[in-house]
XYZ file of C-alpha atoms in Angstrom:
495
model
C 0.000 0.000 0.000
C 1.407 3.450 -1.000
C 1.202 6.373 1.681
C 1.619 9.929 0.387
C 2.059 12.939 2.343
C 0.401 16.665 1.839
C 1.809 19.469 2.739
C -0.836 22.918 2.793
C 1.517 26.464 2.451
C -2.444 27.979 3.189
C 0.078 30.945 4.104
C 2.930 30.664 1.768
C 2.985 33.998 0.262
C 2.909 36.019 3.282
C 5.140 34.062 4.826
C 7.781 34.514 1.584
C 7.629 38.044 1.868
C 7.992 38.027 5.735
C 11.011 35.701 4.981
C 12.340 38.040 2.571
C 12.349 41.578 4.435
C 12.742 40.289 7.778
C 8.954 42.313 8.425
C 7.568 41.628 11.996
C 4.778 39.236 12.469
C 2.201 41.532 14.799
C 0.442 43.249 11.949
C -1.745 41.491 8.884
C -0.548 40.916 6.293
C -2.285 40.222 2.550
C -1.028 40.033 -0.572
C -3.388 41.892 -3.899
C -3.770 41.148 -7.557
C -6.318 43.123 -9.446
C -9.306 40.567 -10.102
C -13.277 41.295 -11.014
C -15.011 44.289 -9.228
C -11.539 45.915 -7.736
C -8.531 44.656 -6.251
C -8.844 41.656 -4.043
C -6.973 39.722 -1.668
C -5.211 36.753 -2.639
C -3.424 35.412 0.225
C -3.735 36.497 4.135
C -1.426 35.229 7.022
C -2.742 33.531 10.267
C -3.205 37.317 11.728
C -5.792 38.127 8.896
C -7.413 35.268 8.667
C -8.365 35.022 12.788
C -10.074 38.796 12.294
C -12.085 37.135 9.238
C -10.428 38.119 6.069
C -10.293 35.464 3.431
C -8.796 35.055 -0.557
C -11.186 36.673 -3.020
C -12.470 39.882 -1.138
C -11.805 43.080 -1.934
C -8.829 45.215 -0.707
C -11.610 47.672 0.199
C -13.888 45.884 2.409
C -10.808 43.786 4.212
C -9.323 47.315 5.105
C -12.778 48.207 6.202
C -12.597 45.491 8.793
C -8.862 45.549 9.444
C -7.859 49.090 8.993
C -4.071 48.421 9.686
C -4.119 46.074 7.233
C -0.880 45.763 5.601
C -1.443 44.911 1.718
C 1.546 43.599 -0.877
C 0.842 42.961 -4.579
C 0.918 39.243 -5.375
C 4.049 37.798 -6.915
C 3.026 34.449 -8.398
C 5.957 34.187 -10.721
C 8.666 34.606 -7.690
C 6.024 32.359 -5.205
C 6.094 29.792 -7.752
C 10.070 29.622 -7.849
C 9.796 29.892 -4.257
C 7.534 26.609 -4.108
C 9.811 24.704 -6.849
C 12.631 25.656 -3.947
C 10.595 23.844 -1.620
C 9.961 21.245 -3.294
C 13.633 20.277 -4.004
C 14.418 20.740 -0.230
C 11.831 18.039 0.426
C 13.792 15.264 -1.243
C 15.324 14.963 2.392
C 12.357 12.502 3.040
C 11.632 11.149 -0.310
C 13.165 11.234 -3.360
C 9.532 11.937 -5.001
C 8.168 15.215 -4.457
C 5.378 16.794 -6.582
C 4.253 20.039 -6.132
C 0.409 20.370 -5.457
C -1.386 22.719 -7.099
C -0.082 26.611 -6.352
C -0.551 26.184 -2.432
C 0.966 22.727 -1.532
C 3.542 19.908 -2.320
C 2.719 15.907 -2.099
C 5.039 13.606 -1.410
C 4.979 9.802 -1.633
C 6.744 8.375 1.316
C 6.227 4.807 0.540
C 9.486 2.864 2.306
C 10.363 6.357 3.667
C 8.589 6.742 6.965
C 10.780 3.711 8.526
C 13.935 6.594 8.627
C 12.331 8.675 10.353
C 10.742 6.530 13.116
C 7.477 5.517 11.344
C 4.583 8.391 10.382
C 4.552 10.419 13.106
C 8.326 10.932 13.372
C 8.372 12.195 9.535
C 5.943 14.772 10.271
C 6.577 16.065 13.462
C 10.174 16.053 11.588
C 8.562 17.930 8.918
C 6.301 20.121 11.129
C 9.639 21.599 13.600
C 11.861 22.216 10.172
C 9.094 24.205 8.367
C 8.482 25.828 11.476
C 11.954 27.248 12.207
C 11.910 28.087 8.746
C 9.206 30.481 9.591
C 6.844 28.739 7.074
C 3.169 28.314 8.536
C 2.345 24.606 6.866
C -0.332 21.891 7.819
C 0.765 18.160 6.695
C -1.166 15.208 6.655
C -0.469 11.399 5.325
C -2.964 9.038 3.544
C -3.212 6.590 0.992
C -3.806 8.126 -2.220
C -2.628 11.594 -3.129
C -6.196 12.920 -3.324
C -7.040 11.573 0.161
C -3.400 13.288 1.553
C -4.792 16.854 -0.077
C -7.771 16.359 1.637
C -7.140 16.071 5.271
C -4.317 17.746 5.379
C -6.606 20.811 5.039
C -9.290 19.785 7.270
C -8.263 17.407 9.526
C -8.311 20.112 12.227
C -11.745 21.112 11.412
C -13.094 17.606 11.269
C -11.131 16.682 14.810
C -8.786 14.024 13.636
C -5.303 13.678 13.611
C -2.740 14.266 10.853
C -2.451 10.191 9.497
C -5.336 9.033 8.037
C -5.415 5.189 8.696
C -6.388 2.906 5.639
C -9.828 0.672 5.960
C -12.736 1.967 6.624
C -12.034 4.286 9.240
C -10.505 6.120 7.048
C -13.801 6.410 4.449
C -15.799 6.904 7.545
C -13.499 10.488 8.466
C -13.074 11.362 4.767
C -17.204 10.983 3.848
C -17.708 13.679 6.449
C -15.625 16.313 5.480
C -17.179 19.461 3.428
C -17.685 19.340 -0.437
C -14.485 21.416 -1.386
C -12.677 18.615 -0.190
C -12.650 16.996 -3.416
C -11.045 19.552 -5.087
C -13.988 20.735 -7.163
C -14.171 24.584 -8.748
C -16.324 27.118 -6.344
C -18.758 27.194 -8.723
C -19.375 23.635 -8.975
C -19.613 23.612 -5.281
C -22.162 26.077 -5.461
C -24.178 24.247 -7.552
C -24.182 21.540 -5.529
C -24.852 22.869 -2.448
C -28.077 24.920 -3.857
C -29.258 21.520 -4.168
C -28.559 20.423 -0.464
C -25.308 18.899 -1.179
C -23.137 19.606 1.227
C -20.610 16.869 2.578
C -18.628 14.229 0.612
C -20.936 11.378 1.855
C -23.882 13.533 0.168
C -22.304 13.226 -3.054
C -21.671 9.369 -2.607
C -24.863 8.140 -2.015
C -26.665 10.156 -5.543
C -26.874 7.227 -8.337
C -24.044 7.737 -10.392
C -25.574 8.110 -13.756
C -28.467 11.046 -13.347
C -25.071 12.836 -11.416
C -22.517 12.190 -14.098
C -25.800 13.807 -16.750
C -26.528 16.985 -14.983
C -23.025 17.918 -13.577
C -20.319 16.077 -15.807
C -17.542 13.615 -14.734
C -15.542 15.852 -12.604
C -17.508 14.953 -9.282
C -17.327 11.407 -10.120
C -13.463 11.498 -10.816
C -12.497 13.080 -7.844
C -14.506 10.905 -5.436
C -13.149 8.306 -7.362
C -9.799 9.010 -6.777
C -10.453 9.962 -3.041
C -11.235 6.287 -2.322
C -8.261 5.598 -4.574
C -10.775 4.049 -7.213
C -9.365 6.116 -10.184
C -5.876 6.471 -10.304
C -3.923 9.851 -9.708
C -0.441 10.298 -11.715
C 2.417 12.129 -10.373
C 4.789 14.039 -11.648
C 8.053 14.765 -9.411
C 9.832 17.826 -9.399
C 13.156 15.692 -10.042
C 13.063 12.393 -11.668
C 14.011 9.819 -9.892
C 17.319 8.322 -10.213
C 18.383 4.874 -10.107
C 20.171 4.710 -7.246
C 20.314 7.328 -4.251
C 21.742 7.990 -0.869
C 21.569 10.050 1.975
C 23.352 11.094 4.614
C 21.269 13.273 7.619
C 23.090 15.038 10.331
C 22.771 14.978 14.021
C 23.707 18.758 14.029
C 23.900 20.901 10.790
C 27.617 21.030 9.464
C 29.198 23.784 7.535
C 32.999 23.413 7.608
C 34.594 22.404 4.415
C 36.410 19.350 6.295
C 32.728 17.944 7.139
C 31.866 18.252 3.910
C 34.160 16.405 2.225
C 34.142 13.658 4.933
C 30.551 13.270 4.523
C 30.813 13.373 0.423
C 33.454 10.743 0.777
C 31.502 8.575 3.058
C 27.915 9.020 0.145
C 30.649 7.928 -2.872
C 31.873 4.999 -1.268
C 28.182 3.610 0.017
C 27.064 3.973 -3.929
C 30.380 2.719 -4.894
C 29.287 -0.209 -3.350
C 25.618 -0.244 -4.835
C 27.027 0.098 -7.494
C 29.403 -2.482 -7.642
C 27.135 -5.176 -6.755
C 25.030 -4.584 -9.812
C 28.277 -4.391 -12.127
C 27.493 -0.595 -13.006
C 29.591 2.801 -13.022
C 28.188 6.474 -12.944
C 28.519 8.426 -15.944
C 26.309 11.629 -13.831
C 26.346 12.414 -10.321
C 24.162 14.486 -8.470
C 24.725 15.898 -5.011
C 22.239 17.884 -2.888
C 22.953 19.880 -0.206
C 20.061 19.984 2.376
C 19.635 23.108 4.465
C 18.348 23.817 7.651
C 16.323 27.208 6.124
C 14.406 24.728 3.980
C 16.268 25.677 1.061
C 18.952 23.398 -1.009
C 21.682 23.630 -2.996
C 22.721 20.955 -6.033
C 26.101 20.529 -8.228
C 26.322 17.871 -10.816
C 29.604 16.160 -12.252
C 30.236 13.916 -15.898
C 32.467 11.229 -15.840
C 33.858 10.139 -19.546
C 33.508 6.460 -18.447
C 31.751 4.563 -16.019
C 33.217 4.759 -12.404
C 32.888 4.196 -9.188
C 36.307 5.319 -7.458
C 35.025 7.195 -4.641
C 38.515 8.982 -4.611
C 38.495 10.285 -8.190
C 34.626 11.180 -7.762
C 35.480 13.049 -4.636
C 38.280 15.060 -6.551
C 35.648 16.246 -9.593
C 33.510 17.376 -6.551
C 35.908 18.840 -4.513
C 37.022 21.501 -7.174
C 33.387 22.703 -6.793
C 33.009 22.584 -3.322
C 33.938 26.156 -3.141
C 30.487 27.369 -4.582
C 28.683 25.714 -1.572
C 26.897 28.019 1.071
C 26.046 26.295 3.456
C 23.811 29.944 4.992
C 22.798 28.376 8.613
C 24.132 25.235 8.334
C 23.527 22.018 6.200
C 21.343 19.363 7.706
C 21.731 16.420 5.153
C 23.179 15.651 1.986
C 22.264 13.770 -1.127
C 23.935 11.787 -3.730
C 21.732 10.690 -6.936
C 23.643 8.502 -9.671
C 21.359 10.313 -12.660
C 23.440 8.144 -15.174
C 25.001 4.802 -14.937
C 26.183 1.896 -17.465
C 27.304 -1.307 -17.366
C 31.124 -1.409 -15.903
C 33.150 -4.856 -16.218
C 35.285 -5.752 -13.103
C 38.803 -4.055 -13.407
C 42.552 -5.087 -11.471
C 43.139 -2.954 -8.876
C 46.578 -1.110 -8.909
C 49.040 -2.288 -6.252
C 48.463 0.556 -3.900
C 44.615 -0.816 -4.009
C 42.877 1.579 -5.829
C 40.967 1.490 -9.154
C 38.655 3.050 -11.749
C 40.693 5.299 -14.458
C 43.920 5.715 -16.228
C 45.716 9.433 -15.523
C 44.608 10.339 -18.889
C 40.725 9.809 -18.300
C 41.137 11.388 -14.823
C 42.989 14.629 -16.635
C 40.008 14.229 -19.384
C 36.848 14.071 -16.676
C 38.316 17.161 -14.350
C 38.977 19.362 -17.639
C 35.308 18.559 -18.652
C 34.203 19.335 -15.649
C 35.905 22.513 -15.497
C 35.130 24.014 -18.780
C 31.831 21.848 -19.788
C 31.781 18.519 -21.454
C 30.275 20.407 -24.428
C 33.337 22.404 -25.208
C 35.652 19.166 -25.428
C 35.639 16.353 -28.165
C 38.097 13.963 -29.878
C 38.998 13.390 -33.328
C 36.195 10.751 -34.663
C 37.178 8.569 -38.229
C 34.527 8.461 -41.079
C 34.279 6.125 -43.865
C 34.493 8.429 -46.885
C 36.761 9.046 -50.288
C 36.864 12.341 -49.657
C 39.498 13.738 -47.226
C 38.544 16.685 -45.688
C 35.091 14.615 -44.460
C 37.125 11.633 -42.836
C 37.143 13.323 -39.891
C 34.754 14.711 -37.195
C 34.665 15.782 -33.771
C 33.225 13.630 -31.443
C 32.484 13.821 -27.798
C 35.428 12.562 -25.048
C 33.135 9.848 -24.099
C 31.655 7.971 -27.062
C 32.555 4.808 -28.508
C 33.814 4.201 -31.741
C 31.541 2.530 -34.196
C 32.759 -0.846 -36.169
C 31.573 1.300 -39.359
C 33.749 4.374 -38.229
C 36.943 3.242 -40.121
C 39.644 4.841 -42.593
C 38.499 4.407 -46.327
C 42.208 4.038 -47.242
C 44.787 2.145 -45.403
C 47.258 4.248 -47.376
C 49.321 6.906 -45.163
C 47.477 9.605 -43.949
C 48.917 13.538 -42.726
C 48.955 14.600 -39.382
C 47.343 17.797 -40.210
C 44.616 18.359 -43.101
C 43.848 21.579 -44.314
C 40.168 22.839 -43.727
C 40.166 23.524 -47.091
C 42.832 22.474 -50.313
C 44.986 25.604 -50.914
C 46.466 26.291 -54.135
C 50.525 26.237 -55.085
C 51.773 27.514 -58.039
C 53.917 24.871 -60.410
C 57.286 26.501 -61.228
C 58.857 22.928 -62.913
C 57.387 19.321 -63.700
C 59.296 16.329 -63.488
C 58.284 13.590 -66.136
C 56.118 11.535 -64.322
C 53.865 14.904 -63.915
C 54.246 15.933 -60.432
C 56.203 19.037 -59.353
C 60.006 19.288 -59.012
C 59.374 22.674 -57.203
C 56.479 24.926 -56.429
C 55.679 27.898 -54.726
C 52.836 27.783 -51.754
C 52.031 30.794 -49.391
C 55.043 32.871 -50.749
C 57.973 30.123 -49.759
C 59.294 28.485 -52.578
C 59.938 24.263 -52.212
C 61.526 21.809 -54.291
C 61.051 18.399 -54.123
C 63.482 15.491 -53.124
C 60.909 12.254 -53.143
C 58.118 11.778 -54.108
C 55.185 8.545 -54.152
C 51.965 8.025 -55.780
C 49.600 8.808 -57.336
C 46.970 7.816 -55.315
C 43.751 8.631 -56.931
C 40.467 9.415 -55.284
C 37.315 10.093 -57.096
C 33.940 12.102 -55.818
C 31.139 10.483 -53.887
C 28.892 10.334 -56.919
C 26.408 8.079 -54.415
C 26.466 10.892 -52.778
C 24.636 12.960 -56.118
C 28.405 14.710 -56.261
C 30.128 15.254 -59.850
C 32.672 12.781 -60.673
C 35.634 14.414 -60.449
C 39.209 12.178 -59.437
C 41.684 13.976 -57.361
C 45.564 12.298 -57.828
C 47.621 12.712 -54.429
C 51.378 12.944 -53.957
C 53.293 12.159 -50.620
C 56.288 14.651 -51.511
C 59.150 15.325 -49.074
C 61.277 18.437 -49.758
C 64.551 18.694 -49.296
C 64.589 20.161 -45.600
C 62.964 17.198 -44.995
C 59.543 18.745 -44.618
C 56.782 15.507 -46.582
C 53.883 17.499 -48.005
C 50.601 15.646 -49.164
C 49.553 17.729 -52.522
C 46.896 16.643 -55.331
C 46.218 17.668 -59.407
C 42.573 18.112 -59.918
C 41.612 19.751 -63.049
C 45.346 20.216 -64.201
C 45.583 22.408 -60.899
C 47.743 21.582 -57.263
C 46.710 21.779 -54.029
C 48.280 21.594 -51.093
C 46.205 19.476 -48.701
C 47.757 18.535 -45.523
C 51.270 17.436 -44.581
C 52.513 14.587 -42.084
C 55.121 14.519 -39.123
């Protein structure tokens, strides 16, 4: 059975902006947007709403009853970046968080709760940290998400506490709480209640069919997926990665020593995980959990597969310096994002393993200056020179079909384009005895070839034939040239 937990920010926005200005908590505070018939209020704190302001009124009539009411416009855009900040701090319980509409998060804590002492340790856990945080939040856990949304907005109302048992107990507490409870639009609640429907268990007992004809499928659907009859996807914030650890602290560290110790200690327990399936990361993740209910994330590529916890600690370490830890960090994170299949490797005679010098060189450059801005030389089958080569990334495999089309010599260096020479003499075979190329003048002391290569015509190119020279002048300097069209052209030259 799957248990999900909801978490109500009824106060979020007020609570952002007190956050964010450090304002005192003794007056009332609202938050505006203009809406139908005037401004009106779109969030109040926990001062407002005791004198009896609510969302939806106008500015005008809340100041009428509050007259040191103290009104903000609404920032939705910065409220929803807020809540997406939230949201990523609650992967200390669970590795899937959703958020929940524009006032809430839901998390599935299914194998979770046992960390944290069962249920009620994960929420009183959750209740004290939002708390300090100065976030007013109500949380509840049930067994569907729908269920979780639910009481965690009226379980206080209806008398119960915050977990919501499965069996019928648990239909028995849901059936009487109000209408809006099933997330329905105002409107639609209106309409029911004009007709006497009031309470959840009102709407259950009406035949199904005359209900569906008169007010759609919506009231159906969400009772349906109250009682978990009708399933309800979710989408986390963060997909979930294939394999994850965590690391909680006692007391919130911030020293850089800590943090490496504890970054050590996360590589080698997925080292391990890792190694008993036969996989390496290619893509680490690691979170930094803080205690303002805020987190921080850095990501590293690895050109291979790899688990050497020492290595992996070294790509992280040269970012370690961009960590804040503000008030102190109270748990940290490490998600392999990527991983492939890694064959069992010798370890070197001081005991460690997982990369030659050159691939731990190649994954700290990439690291440092982005994996996109690095590549290797990649061969291409094709008669035409100047396309047997492309740049490929640091980390991808050479294809069987990726081979030379010639096994004939090839230069060092190819020109991105064939450059003309000018033919001062011709020896009788037809190739050059000297020439002049970029205003030096050359003569030739051996030559071999012709090698001739002809167009791609499979391609739809023109059939032209090119005829190339390996020439070596007589400072010793070897030259690759080619006659097309009773022309030269200097196309490369080798070491």
């Amino acid at each position: 059975m799957r248990r999900y937990v909801s978490i109500w920010l009824g106060r979020w926005p007020t609570d952002l902006w007190r956050r964010r200005n450090d304002a005192p908590s003794d007056r009332p505070l609202v938050t505006t947007a203009a809406g139908q018939g005037g401004v009106r209020l779109q969030a109040v704190d926990t001062l407002a709403a005791r004198q009896g302001l609510r969302p939806g009124i106008t500015l005008a009539d809340a100041q009428a009853v509050v007259p040191t009411l103290q009104a903000i416009p609404a920032d939705p855009v910065g409220d929803a970046a807020a809540q997406a900040t939230l949201a990523d701090w609650a992967t200390r319980f669970t590795p899937l968080v959703a958020l929940d509409g524009a006032d809430g998060l839901l998390l599935d804590i299914t194998g979770c709760a046992h960390l944290f002492g069962g249920e009620p340790g994960l929420l009183g856990d959750l209740d004290r940290r939002l708390a300090k945080a100065g976030i007013s939040a109500l949380s509840a856990a049930a067994s569907t998400p729908a269920a979780a949304w639910a009481w965690a907005r009226f379980h206080t109302t209806a008398g119960g506490g915050p977990i919501l048992p499965d069996g019928q107990a648990a239909r028995d507490a849901l059936w009487r709480l109000p209408l809006s409870a099933l997330r329905l639009s105002d409107r639609l609640v209106d309409d029911l209640s004009r007709v006497g429907i009031r309470r959840v268990e009102e709407l259950a007992r009406l035949p199904r069919a005359p209900l569906a004809a008169r007010y759609g499928l919506e009231p159906l659907r969400r009772l349906d997926q109250l009682t978990g009859d009708a399933p309800e996807p979710m989408t986390p914030v963060r997909p979930q990665a294939p394999y994850i650890v965590r690391m909680p602290f006692a007391e919130p560290i911030s020293r850089r020593e800590d943090i490496d110790a504890a970054a050590l200690h996360l590589l080698r327990e997925m080292g391990g995980r890792l190694a008993r399936d036969g996989k390496g990361a290619r893509q680490l993740d690691l979170g930094f959990i803080r205690t303002d209910a805020t987190s921080q994330r850095m990501a590293i590529g690895i050109g291979r597969p790899m688990r050497c916890a020492g290595h992996l600690l070294r790509l992280f370490g040269e970012k370690f310096s961009q960590v804040d830890p503000g008030f102190g960090i109270e748990a940290m994170v490490l998600e392999a994002v990527s991983v492939d299949a890694m064959a069992p490797e010798q370890a070197g005679l001081e005991g460690g393993a997982g990369g030659t010098e050159l691939e731990a060189l190649v994954d700290r450059v990439a690291n440092r200056v982005g994996p996109a801005r690095m590549g290797q030389p990649r061969p291409v089958n094709t008669h035409v020179p100047e396309r047997a080569v492309r740049r490929g990334t640091v980390d991808g495999p050479v294809s069987s079909a990726d081979e030379w089309a010639s096994d004939a010599p090839r230069p060092v260096l190819l020109l991105p384009r064939p450059e003309p020479v000018d033919v001062s003499s011709v020896l009788p075979s037809g190739a050059p005895a000297a020439f002049r190329w970029r205003g030096d003048r050359y003569l030739v002391a051996r030559l071999e070839g012709p090698e001739r290569l002809r167009g791609e015509w499979w391609h739809g190119e023109a059939p032209t034939q090119r005829d190339y020279w390996r020439m070596q002048m007589v400072d010793g300097r070897r030259f690759w040239l080619f006659q097309a069209a009773e022309t030269w052209f200097m196309h490369g030259w080798f070491a």
